[in-house]
Amino acid sequence: PESETTEELEDLFTVRPRAGVDWSPDATWQVAYRSTLTDPNETGAWLQQGSVSEPDTLLANETTSEGWLIQTSERIARETRVYFWSPDVFEGDVAIQFDFRPEQDSGLALLVAQAGGLQREDFIADHPPRTSGAMTTIISSNVRNYHWEFFRKAVDVRADLGTQVLVKNPWQRPLGMVTREPLEVGQWHRLLFVQEGDRIRCAIDGQWLLDVHDDPWVNAGPVFSHGRIGLRLMYQTRMRFRDLTVWSRFPVPLGTRESPHRVSD
């Protein structure tokens, strides 16, 4: 019906009140990785992919007492984008929290979670080295992952809205989209990504923005439960990060979840 379509469109493209975050790690969660991102020895352990050759090198990659500052080139080109991959691989359900501060009113930043090869192998240690910062790594190059675009002010995105997109790859399957107020530049924001089995929730500044289920029965792979996390910045992005914590827990055994059809890899 037309009314349902209108409701769906308004939910996607207008700012609406959202539920407050009601999650905190209980005894089943363990801290798997923690860093203030103020120690260059820790940030230096993250693997940089892309923006390594002239004229597309990073304008900033600095670790200071305020956090980790990354700035990509102002030039719009295939290689003016960069990934930073976590030094560790995580197993099971995952929750990721960090603070970020956009320092210019342009660009695009996304979080990658559960990034691994098609057979659960480590796509960094077990695949040939990847050097391109292009999007192809996560959407078409045999790397399974979820990616959440949490800051979107690129040239092809409306700047007056704070749109959020969550996608399952390499199938490029949309899991969710929502609109919030544009994120303030020069202000710290807290991001929280929580995956519990097939349920994925995404929050910024204490407000749930996305709450979706990954259906493993639609020819887009199983629910992911193994891999690295990554940060990806497009051209014209200057952003600082601090206080990163990753929690993990082993998934609930199959057959004990709400739905008998939910499966995990």
PDB file of C-alpha atoms in Angstrom:
ATOM      1  CA  PRO A   1       0.000   0.000   0.000  1.00  0.00           C
ATOM      2  CA  GLU A   2       1.053   3.571  -0.647  1.00  0.00           C
ATOM      3  CA  SER A   3       0.969   4.436   3.055  1.00  0.00           C
ATOM      4  CA  GLU A   4       3.445   1.648   3.883  1.00  0.00           C
ATOM      5  CA  THR A   5       5.784   2.775   1.120  1.00  0.00           C
ATOM      6  CA  THR A   6       5.627   6.352   2.359  1.00  0.00           C
ATOM      7  CA  GLU A   7       6.344   5.208   5.903  1.00  0.00           C
ATOM      8  CA  GLU A   8       9.353   3.196   4.749  1.00  0.00           C
ATOM      9  CA  LEU A   9      10.763   6.099   2.735  1.00  0.00           C
ATOM     10  CA  GLU A  10      10.297   8.523   5.590  1.00  0.00           C
ATOM     11  CA  ASP A  11      12.051   6.114   7.936  1.00  0.00           C
ATOM     12  CA  LEU A  12      14.990   5.914   5.518  1.00  0.00           C
ATOM     13  CA  PHE A  13      15.349   9.543   4.548  1.00  0.00           C
ATOM     14  CA  THR A  14      14.068  11.698   7.417  1.00  0.00           C
ATOM     15  CA  VAL A  15      15.469  12.304  10.876  1.00  0.00           C
ATOM     16  CA  ARG A  16      13.420  10.499  13.508  1.00  0.00           C
ATOM     17  CA  PRO A  17      13.815   9.811  17.225  1.00  0.00           C
ATOM     18  CA  ARG A  18      15.739   6.609  17.847  1.00  0.00           C
ATOM     19  CA  ALA A  19      16.045   4.363  20.883  1.00  0.00           C
ATOM     20  CA  GLY A  20      18.856   4.978  23.334  1.00  0.00           C
ATOM     21  CA  VAL A  21      21.704   2.478  23.641  1.00  0.00           C
ATOM     22  CA  ASP A  22      20.844  -0.204  26.188  1.00  0.00           C
ATOM     23  CA  TRP A  23      23.854  -2.490  25.654  1.00  0.00           C
ATOM     24  CA  SER A  24      26.887  -3.073  27.809  1.00  0.00           C
ATOM     25  CA  PRO A  25      29.189  -6.109  27.816  1.00  0.00           C
ATOM     26  CA  ASP A  26      28.118  -8.751  30.299  1.00  0.00           C
ATOM     27  CA  ALA A  27      30.183 -11.680  31.594  1.00  0.00           C
ATOM     28  CA  THR A  28      29.909 -13.542  28.277  1.00  0.00           C
ATOM     29  CA  TRP A  29      31.965 -10.850  26.516  1.00  0.00           C
ATOM     30  CA  GLN A  30      35.744 -10.601  26.783  1.00  0.00           C
ATOM     31  CA  VAL A  31      37.959  -7.667  25.854  1.00  0.00           C
ATOM     32  CA  ALA A  32      39.828  -8.880  22.770  1.00  0.00           C
ATOM     33  CA  TYR A  33      41.677  -5.671  21.915  1.00  0.00           C
ATOM     34  CA  ARG A  34      42.001  -2.273  23.527  1.00  0.00           C
ATOM     35  CA  SER A  35      43.990   0.810  22.601  1.00  0.00           C
ATOM     36  CA  THR A  36      43.776   4.499  23.360  1.00  0.00           C
ATOM     37  CA  LEU A  37      45.226   5.030  19.850  1.00  0.00           C
ATOM     38  CA  THR A  38      47.688   7.487  21.375  1.00  0.00           C
ATOM     39  CA  ASP A  39      50.739   5.183  21.244  1.00  0.00           C
ATOM     40  CA  PRO A  40      52.528   5.092  17.871  1.00  0.00           C
ATOM     41  CA  ASN A  41      53.708   1.549  18.583  1.00  0.00           C
ATOM     42  CA  GLU A  42      50.067   0.427  18.702  1.00  0.00           C
ATOM     43  CA  THR A  43      48.761   2.379  15.723  1.00  0.00           C
ATOM     44  CA  GLY A  44      51.882   1.368  13.788  1.00  0.00           C
ATOM     45  CA  ALA A  45      50.831  -2.278  14.097  1.00  0.00           C
ATOM     46  CA  TRP A  46      47.751  -1.619  11.954  1.00  0.00           C
ATOM     47  CA  LEU A  47      48.320  -2.577   8.327  1.00  0.00           C
ATOM     48  CA  GLN A  48      47.956   0.285   5.869  1.00  0.00           C
ATOM     49  CA  GLN A  49      46.498  -0.586   2.484  1.00  0.00           C
ATOM     50  CA  GLY A  50      46.397   2.134  -0.166  1.00  0.00           C
ATOM     51  CA  SER A  51      47.600   5.749  -0.346  1.00  0.00           C
ATOM     52  CA  VAL A  52      51.237   4.661  -0.288  1.00  0.00           C
ATOM     53  CA  SER A  53      52.520   6.070  -3.591  1.00  0.00           C
ATOM     54  CA  GLU A  54      52.845   9.593  -4.931  1.00  0.00           C
ATOM     55  CA  PRO A  55      50.807  11.614  -5.694  1.00  0.00           C
ATOM     56  CA  ASP A  56      48.243   9.887  -3.492  1.00  0.00           C
ATOM     57  CA  THR A  57      50.042   9.499  -0.179  1.00  0.00           C
ATOM     58  CA  LEU A  58      48.296  10.461   3.044  1.00  0.00           C
ATOM     59  CA  LEU A  59      48.423  14.100   4.065  1.00  0.00           C
ATOM     60  CA  ALA A  60      48.513  13.013   7.716  1.00  0.00           C
ATOM     61  CA  ASN A  61      49.108   9.803   9.636  1.00  0.00           C
ATOM     62  CA  GLU A  62      49.992  10.964  13.124  1.00  0.00           C
ATOM     63  CA  THR A  63      49.579   9.495  16.584  1.00  0.00           C
ATOM     64  CA  THR A  64      49.315  12.139  19.301  1.00  0.00           C
ATOM     65  CA  SER A  65      47.979  12.516  22.826  1.00  0.00           C
ATOM     66  CA  GLU A  66      44.606  13.403  21.266  1.00  0.00           C
ATOM     67  CA  GLY A  67      44.400  10.216  19.226  1.00  0.00           C
ATOM     68  CA  TRP A  68      45.215   8.894  15.779  1.00  0.00           C
ATOM     69  CA  LEU A  69      44.867  11.459  12.990  1.00  0.00           C
ATOM     70  CA  ILE A  70      44.427  10.252   9.410  1.00  0.00           C
ATOM     71  CA  GLN A  71      43.970  12.571   6.434  1.00  0.00           C
ATOM     72  CA  THR A  72      43.613  11.452   2.831  1.00  0.00           C
ATOM     73  CA  SER A  73      44.423  13.382  -0.322  1.00  0.00           C
ATOM     74  CA  GLU A  74      42.112  16.120  -1.566  1.00  0.00           C
ATOM     75  CA  ARG A  75      42.422  14.666  -5.067  1.00  0.00           C
ATOM     76  CA  ILE A  76      39.459  12.595  -6.268  1.00  0.00           C
ATOM     77  CA  ALA A  77      41.064   9.450  -7.667  1.00  0.00           C
ATOM     78  CA  ARG A  78      40.969   5.683  -7.328  1.00  0.00           C
ATOM     79  CA  GLU A  79      43.972   5.542  -5.021  1.00  0.00           C
ATOM     80  CA  THR A  80      43.207   8.514  -2.769  1.00  0.00           C
ATOM     81  CA  ARG A  81      41.534   6.126  -0.336  1.00  0.00           C
ATOM     82  CA  VAL A  82      43.056   4.039   2.449  1.00  0.00           C
ATOM     83  CA  TYR A  83      42.366   1.053   4.699  1.00  0.00           C
ATOM     84  CA  PHE A  84      43.903   0.366   8.091  1.00  0.00           C
ATOM     85  CA  TRP A  85      43.474  -3.262   9.195  1.00  0.00           C
ATOM     86  CA  SER A  86      43.629  -4.418  12.800  1.00  0.00           C
ATOM     87  CA  PRO A  87      46.720  -6.364  13.863  1.00  0.00           C
ATOM     88  CA  ASP A  88      44.479  -9.085  15.333  1.00  0.00           C
ATOM     89  CA  VAL A  89      41.858 -11.479  13.959  1.00  0.00           C
ATOM     90  CA  PHE A  90      38.688 -11.883  16.023  1.00  0.00           C
ATOM     91  CA  GLU A  91      36.528 -14.959  16.519  1.00  0.00           C
ATOM     92  CA  GLY A  92      32.823 -15.141  17.373  1.00  0.00           C
ATOM     93  CA  ASP A  93      30.410 -12.309  18.022  1.00  0.00           C
ATOM     94  CA  VAL A  94      32.062  -8.910  18.076  1.00  0.00           C
ATOM     95  CA  ALA A  95      31.401  -5.481  19.580  1.00  0.00           C
ATOM     96  CA  ILE A  96      33.464  -2.470  18.560  1.00  0.00           C
ATOM     97  CA  GLN A  97      33.535   0.930  20.198  1.00  0.00           C
ATOM     98  CA  PHE A  98      35.661   4.016  19.549  1.00  0.00           C
ATOM     99  CA  ASP A  99      35.491   7.789  19.464  1.00  0.00           C
ATOM    100  CA  PHE A 100      35.991   9.715  16.236  1.00  0.00           C
ATOM    101  CA  ARG A 101      36.244  13.406  15.400  1.00  0.00           C
ATOM    102  CA  PRO A 102      35.698  14.646  11.823  1.00  0.00           C
ATOM    103  CA  GLU A 103      38.058  17.556  11.266  1.00  0.00           C
ATOM    104  CA  GLN A 104      36.751  18.781   7.946  1.00  0.00           C
ATOM    105  CA  ASP A 105      33.287  18.914   6.445  1.00  0.00           C
ATOM    106  CA  SER A 106      33.913  16.444   3.620  1.00  0.00           C
ATOM    107  CA  GLY A 107      34.877  12.859   2.971  1.00  0.00           C
ATOM    108  CA  LEU A 108      33.625   9.406   3.878  1.00  0.00           C
ATOM    109  CA  ALA A 109      34.626   6.981   6.629  1.00  0.00           C
ATOM    110  CA  LEU A 110      33.519   3.426   7.230  1.00  0.00           C
ATOM    111  CA  LEU A 111      34.058   0.579   9.652  1.00  0.00           C
ATOM    112  CA  VAL A 112      34.697  -2.937   8.329  1.00  0.00           C
ATOM    113  CA  ALA A 113      33.923  -5.894  10.622  1.00  0.00           C
ATOM    114  CA  GLN A 114      34.413  -9.677  10.376  1.00  0.00           C
ATOM    115  CA  ALA A 115      36.660  -9.278   7.305  1.00  0.00           C
ATOM    116  CA  GLY A 116      37.980 -12.649   6.177  1.00  0.00           C
ATOM    117  CA  GLY A 117      38.411 -14.887   3.185  1.00  0.00           C
ATOM    118  CA  LEU A 118      35.607 -16.916   1.669  1.00  0.00           C
ATOM    119  CA  GLN A 119      36.711 -20.026   3.616  1.00  0.00           C
ATOM    120  CA  ARG A 120      37.273 -18.146   6.895  1.00  0.00           C
ATOM    121  CA  GLU A 121      40.979 -17.801   6.166  1.00  0.00           C
ATOM    122  CA  ASP A 122      42.852 -14.633   7.069  1.00  0.00           C
ATOM    123  CA  PHE A 123      42.676 -12.620   3.864  1.00  0.00           C
ATOM    124  CA  ILE A 124      45.795 -10.661   4.826  1.00  0.00           C
ATOM    125  CA  ALA A 125      48.086 -13.492   5.988  1.00  0.00           C
ATOM    126  CA  ASP A 126      46.808 -16.120   3.529  1.00  0.00           C
ATOM    127  CA  HIS A 127      46.157 -14.055   0.382  1.00  0.00           C
ATOM    128  CA  PRO A 128      48.630 -12.204  -1.836  1.00  0.00           C
ATOM    129  CA  PRO A 129      49.382  -8.701  -0.512  1.00  0.00           C
ATOM    130  CA  ARG A 130      46.762  -6.092  -1.328  1.00  0.00           C
ATOM    131  CA  THR A 131      47.967  -2.590  -2.072  1.00  0.00           C
ATOM    132  CA  SER A 132      44.973  -0.694  -3.444  1.00  0.00           C
ATOM    133  CA  GLY A 133      42.757   1.460  -1.266  1.00  0.00           C
ATOM    134  CA  ALA A 134      39.882   1.016  -3.723  1.00  0.00           C
ATOM    135  CA  MET A 135      36.518  -0.300  -2.570  1.00  0.00           C
ATOM    136  CA  THR A 136      37.039  -3.498  -4.587  1.00  0.00           C
ATOM    137  CA  THR A 137      38.855  -5.170  -1.684  1.00  0.00           C
ATOM    138  CA  ILE A 138      35.686  -5.422   0.386  1.00  0.00           C
ATOM    139  CA  ILE A 139      32.980  -5.578  -2.265  1.00  0.00           C
ATOM    140  CA  SER A 140      34.389  -7.803  -5.014  1.00  0.00           C
ATOM    141  CA  SER A 141      37.699  -9.432  -4.083  1.00  0.00           C
ATOM    142  CA  ASN A 142      36.863 -12.619  -2.158  1.00  0.00           C
ATOM    143  CA  VAL A 143      36.716 -10.886   1.218  1.00  0.00           C
ATOM    144  CA  ARG A 144      33.594 -11.477   3.314  1.00  0.00           C
ATOM    145  CA  ASN A 145      32.698  -8.622   5.646  1.00  0.00           C
ATOM    146  CA  TYR A 146      30.148  -6.172   6.944  1.00  0.00           C
ATOM    147  CA  HIS A 147      30.820  -2.508   6.250  1.00  0.00           C
ATOM    148  CA  TRP A 148      29.163   0.456   7.912  1.00  0.00           C
ATOM    149  CA  GLU A 149      29.488   3.889   6.335  1.00  0.00           C
ATOM    150  CA  PHE A 150      29.117   6.063   9.427  1.00  0.00           C
ATOM    151  CA  PHE A 151      30.360   9.387   7.998  1.00  0.00           C
ATOM    152  CA  ARG A 152      29.174  10.251   4.492  1.00  0.00           C
ATOM    153  CA  LYS A 153      29.973  13.647   2.995  1.00  0.00           C
ATOM    154  CA  ALA A 154      31.406  12.589  -0.326  1.00  0.00           C
ATOM    155  CA  VAL A 155      30.703  14.372  -3.597  1.00  0.00           C
ATOM    156  CA  ASP A 156      27.851  11.991  -4.469  1.00  0.00           C
ATOM    157  CA  VAL A 157      26.107  12.100  -1.067  1.00  0.00           C
ATOM    158  CA  ARG A 158      23.692  14.746   0.219  1.00  0.00           C
ATOM    159  CA  ALA A 159      25.571  16.954   2.664  1.00  0.00           C
ATOM    160  CA  ASP A 160      22.455  18.152   4.496  1.00  0.00           C
ATOM    161  CA  LEU A 161      21.667  14.677   5.858  1.00  0.00           C
ATOM    162  CA  GLY A 162      23.653  12.278   8.003  1.00  0.00           C
ATOM    163  CA  THR A 163      22.920   9.060   6.159  1.00  0.00           C
ATOM    164  CA  GLN A 164      24.154   5.699   7.450  1.00  0.00           C
ATOM    165  CA  VAL A 165      24.517   2.536   5.358  1.00  0.00           C
ATOM    166  CA  LEU A 166      25.262  -1.063   6.435  1.00  0.00           C
ATOM    167  CA  VAL A 167      26.203  -3.590   3.727  1.00  0.00           C
ATOM    168  CA  LYS A 168      27.145  -7.287   3.605  1.00  0.00           C
ATOM    169  CA  ASN A 169      29.958  -8.150   1.191  1.00  0.00           C
ATOM    170  CA  PRO A 170      31.148  -9.300  -1.283  1.00  0.00           C
ATOM    171  CA  TRP A 171      27.492  -9.662  -2.291  1.00  0.00           C
ATOM    172  CA  GLN A 172      26.925  -5.929  -1.749  1.00  0.00           C
ATOM    173  CA  ARG A 173      23.694  -6.813   0.015  1.00  0.00           C
ATOM    174  CA  PRO A 174      22.123  -3.808   1.788  1.00  0.00           C
ATOM    175  CA  LEU A 175      21.292  -4.663   5.398  1.00  0.00           C
ATOM    176  CA  GLY A 176      20.130  -1.260   6.510  1.00  0.00           C
ATOM    177  CA  MET A 177      20.006   2.475   5.905  1.00  0.00           C
ATOM    178  CA  VAL A 178      18.963   5.326   8.147  1.00  0.00           C
ATOM    179  CA  THR A 179      19.185   9.104   8.328  1.00  0.00           C
ATOM    180  CA  ARG A 180      20.227  11.180  11.309  1.00  0.00           C
ATOM    181  CA  GLU A 181      21.355  14.768  11.768  1.00  0.00           C
ATOM    182  CA  PRO A 182      24.674  15.530  10.056  1.00  0.00           C
ATOM    183  CA  LEU A 183      27.582  14.757  12.352  1.00  0.00           C
ATOM    184  CA  GLU A 184      29.181  17.867  13.789  1.00  0.00           C
ATOM    185  CA  VAL A 185      32.682  18.620  12.555  1.00  0.00           C
ATOM    186  CA  GLY A 186      35.291  19.296  15.241  1.00  0.00           C
ATOM    187  CA  GLN A 187      33.304  17.358  17.866  1.00  0.00           C
ATOM    188  CA  TRP A 188      33.993  13.923  19.317  1.00  0.00           C
ATOM    189  CA  HIS A 189      31.396  11.238  18.585  1.00  0.00           C
ATOM    190  CA  ARG A 190      31.165   7.713  20.035  1.00  0.00           C
ATOM    191  CA  LEU A 191      30.529   4.799  17.688  1.00  0.00           C
ATOM    192  CA  LEU A 192      29.280   1.384  18.776  1.00  0.00           C
ATOM    193  CA  PHE A 193      28.865  -1.688  16.546  1.00  0.00           C
ATOM    194  CA  VAL A 194      27.401  -4.812  18.166  1.00  0.00           C
ATOM    195  CA  GLN A 195      26.934  -8.158  16.437  1.00  0.00           C
ATOM    196  CA  GLU A 196      25.150 -10.843  18.446  1.00  0.00           C
ATOM    197  CA  GLY A 197      24.589 -13.855  16.225  1.00  0.00           C
ATOM    198  CA  ASP A 198      22.623 -12.671  13.223  1.00  0.00           C
ATOM    199  CA  ARG A 199      21.563  -9.414  14.910  1.00  0.00           C
ATOM    200  CA  ILE A 200      23.635  -6.319  14.132  1.00  0.00           C
ATOM    201  CA  ARG A 201      23.143  -2.956  15.818  1.00  0.00           C
ATOM    202  CA  CYS A 202      24.920   0.322  15.105  1.00  0.00           C
ATOM    203  CA  ALA A 203      24.890   3.395  17.333  1.00  0.00           C
ATOM    204  CA  ILE A 204      26.429   6.852  17.404  1.00  0.00           C
ATOM    205  CA  ASP A 205      26.385   9.126  20.440  1.00  0.00           C
ATOM    206  CA  GLY A 206      24.241   6.783  22.515  1.00  0.00           C
ATOM    207  CA  GLN A 207      21.453   6.359  19.967  1.00  0.00           C
ATOM    208  CA  TRP A 208      20.721   3.164  18.051  1.00  0.00           C
ATOM    209  CA  LEU A 209      20.609   3.958  14.345  1.00  0.00           C
ATOM    210  CA  LEU A 210      20.408   0.480  12.837  1.00  0.00           C
ATOM    211  CA  ASP A 211      19.010  -2.768  14.236  1.00  0.00           C
ATOM    212  CA  VAL A 212      18.957  -5.494  11.581  1.00  0.00           C
ATOM    213  CA  HIS A 213      19.184  -9.248  11.126  1.00  0.00           C
ATOM    214  CA  ASP A 214      21.509 -10.893   8.626  1.00  0.00           C
ATOM    215  CA  ASP A 215      19.455 -13.601   6.926  1.00  0.00           C
ATOM    216  CA  PRO A 216      21.717 -16.510   5.856  1.00  0.00           C
ATOM    217  CA  TRP A 217      19.006 -17.982   3.591  1.00  0.00           C
ATOM    218  CA  VAL A 218      18.980 -15.416   0.785  1.00  0.00           C
ATOM    219  CA  ASN A 219      22.001 -16.641  -1.218  1.00  0.00           C
ATOM    220  CA  ALA A 220      24.339 -14.085   0.350  1.00  0.00           C
ATOM    221  CA  GLY A 221      26.495 -16.268   2.549  1.00  0.00           C
ATOM    222  CA  PRO A 222      26.268 -17.263   6.223  1.00  0.00           C
ATOM    223  CA  VAL A 223      26.325 -15.025   9.252  1.00  0.00           C
ATOM    224  CA  PHE A 224      29.965 -13.997   9.668  1.00  0.00           C
ATOM    225  CA  SER A 225      31.836 -14.778  12.876  1.00  0.00           C
ATOM    226  CA  HIS A 226      35.548 -14.476  12.079  1.00  0.00           C
ATOM    227  CA  GLY A 227      37.890 -11.829  10.743  1.00  0.00           C
ATOM    228  CA  ARG A 228      39.694  -8.545  11.154  1.00  0.00           C
ATOM    229  CA  ILE A 229      38.269  -5.107  11.606  1.00  0.00           C
ATOM    230  CA  GLY A 230      39.264  -2.151   9.488  1.00  0.00           C
ATOM    231  CA  LEU A 231      38.920   1.581   9.072  1.00  0.00           C
ATOM    232  CA  ARG A 232      38.555   2.969   5.561  1.00  0.00           C
ATOM    233  CA  LEU A 233      38.712   6.626   4.596  1.00  0.00           C
ATOM    234  CA  MET A 234      37.949   8.054   1.161  1.00  0.00           C
ATOM    235  CA  TYR A 235      39.516  11.128  -0.410  1.00  0.00           C
ATOM    236  CA  GLN A 236      38.982  14.531   1.232  1.00  0.00           C
ATOM    237  CA  THR A 237      38.664  12.999   4.709  1.00  0.00           C
ATOM    238  CA  ARG A 238      40.437  14.211   7.840  1.00  0.00           C
ATOM    239  CA  MET A 239      39.469  12.318  10.989  1.00  0.00           C
ATOM    240  CA  ARG A 240      40.871  11.540  14.408  1.00  0.00           C
ATOM    241  CA  PHE A 241      40.251   8.316  16.384  1.00  0.00           C
ATOM    242  CA  ARG A 242      40.734   7.414  20.047  1.00  0.00           C
ATOM    243  CA  ASP A 243      39.804   4.885  22.760  1.00  0.00           C
ATOM    244  CA  LEU A 244      39.128   1.748  20.733  1.00  0.00           C
ATOM    245  CA  THR A 245      37.799  -1.370  22.444  1.00  0.00           C
ATOM    246  CA  VAL A 246      36.884  -4.653  20.773  1.00  0.00           C
ATOM    247  CA  TRP A 247      34.932  -7.285  22.703  1.00  0.00           C
ATOM    248  CA  SER A 248      34.307 -10.811  21.470  1.00  0.00           C
ATOM    249  CA  ARG A 249      32.343 -13.834  22.591  1.00  0.00           C
ATOM    250  CA  PHE A 250      31.661 -17.255  21.183  1.00  0.00           C
ATOM    251  CA  PRO A 251      28.289 -17.478  19.423  1.00  0.00           C
ATOM    252  CA  VAL A 252      25.345 -19.241  21.023  1.00  0.00           C
ATOM    253  CA  PRO A 253      25.432 -22.911  19.860  1.00  0.00           C
ATOM    254  CA  LEU A 254      23.313 -23.710  16.848  1.00  0.00           C
ATOM    255  CA  GLY A 255      19.799 -24.855  17.677  1.00  0.00           C
ATOM    256  CA  THR A 256      19.449 -22.640  20.750  1.00  0.00           C
ATOM    257  CA  ARG A 257      18.619 -19.375  19.002  1.00  0.00           C
ATOM    258  CA  GLU A 258      15.203 -17.892  18.497  1.00  0.00           C
ATOM    259  CA  SER A 259      14.923 -19.113  14.922  1.00  0.00           C
ATOM    260  CA  PRO A 260      15.935 -22.639  13.878  1.00  0.00           C
ATOM    261  CA  HIS A 261      16.938 -21.216  10.499  1.00  0.00           C
ATOM    262  CA  ARG A 262      19.688 -18.926  11.693  1.00  0.00           C
ATOM    263  CA  VAL A 263      23.140 -20.301  10.987  1.00  0.00           C
ATOM    264  CA  SER A 264      26.655 -19.065  11.498  1.00  0.00           C
ATOM    265  CA  ASP A 265      29.876 -19.928   9.788  1.00  0.00           C
TER     266      ASP A 265
END
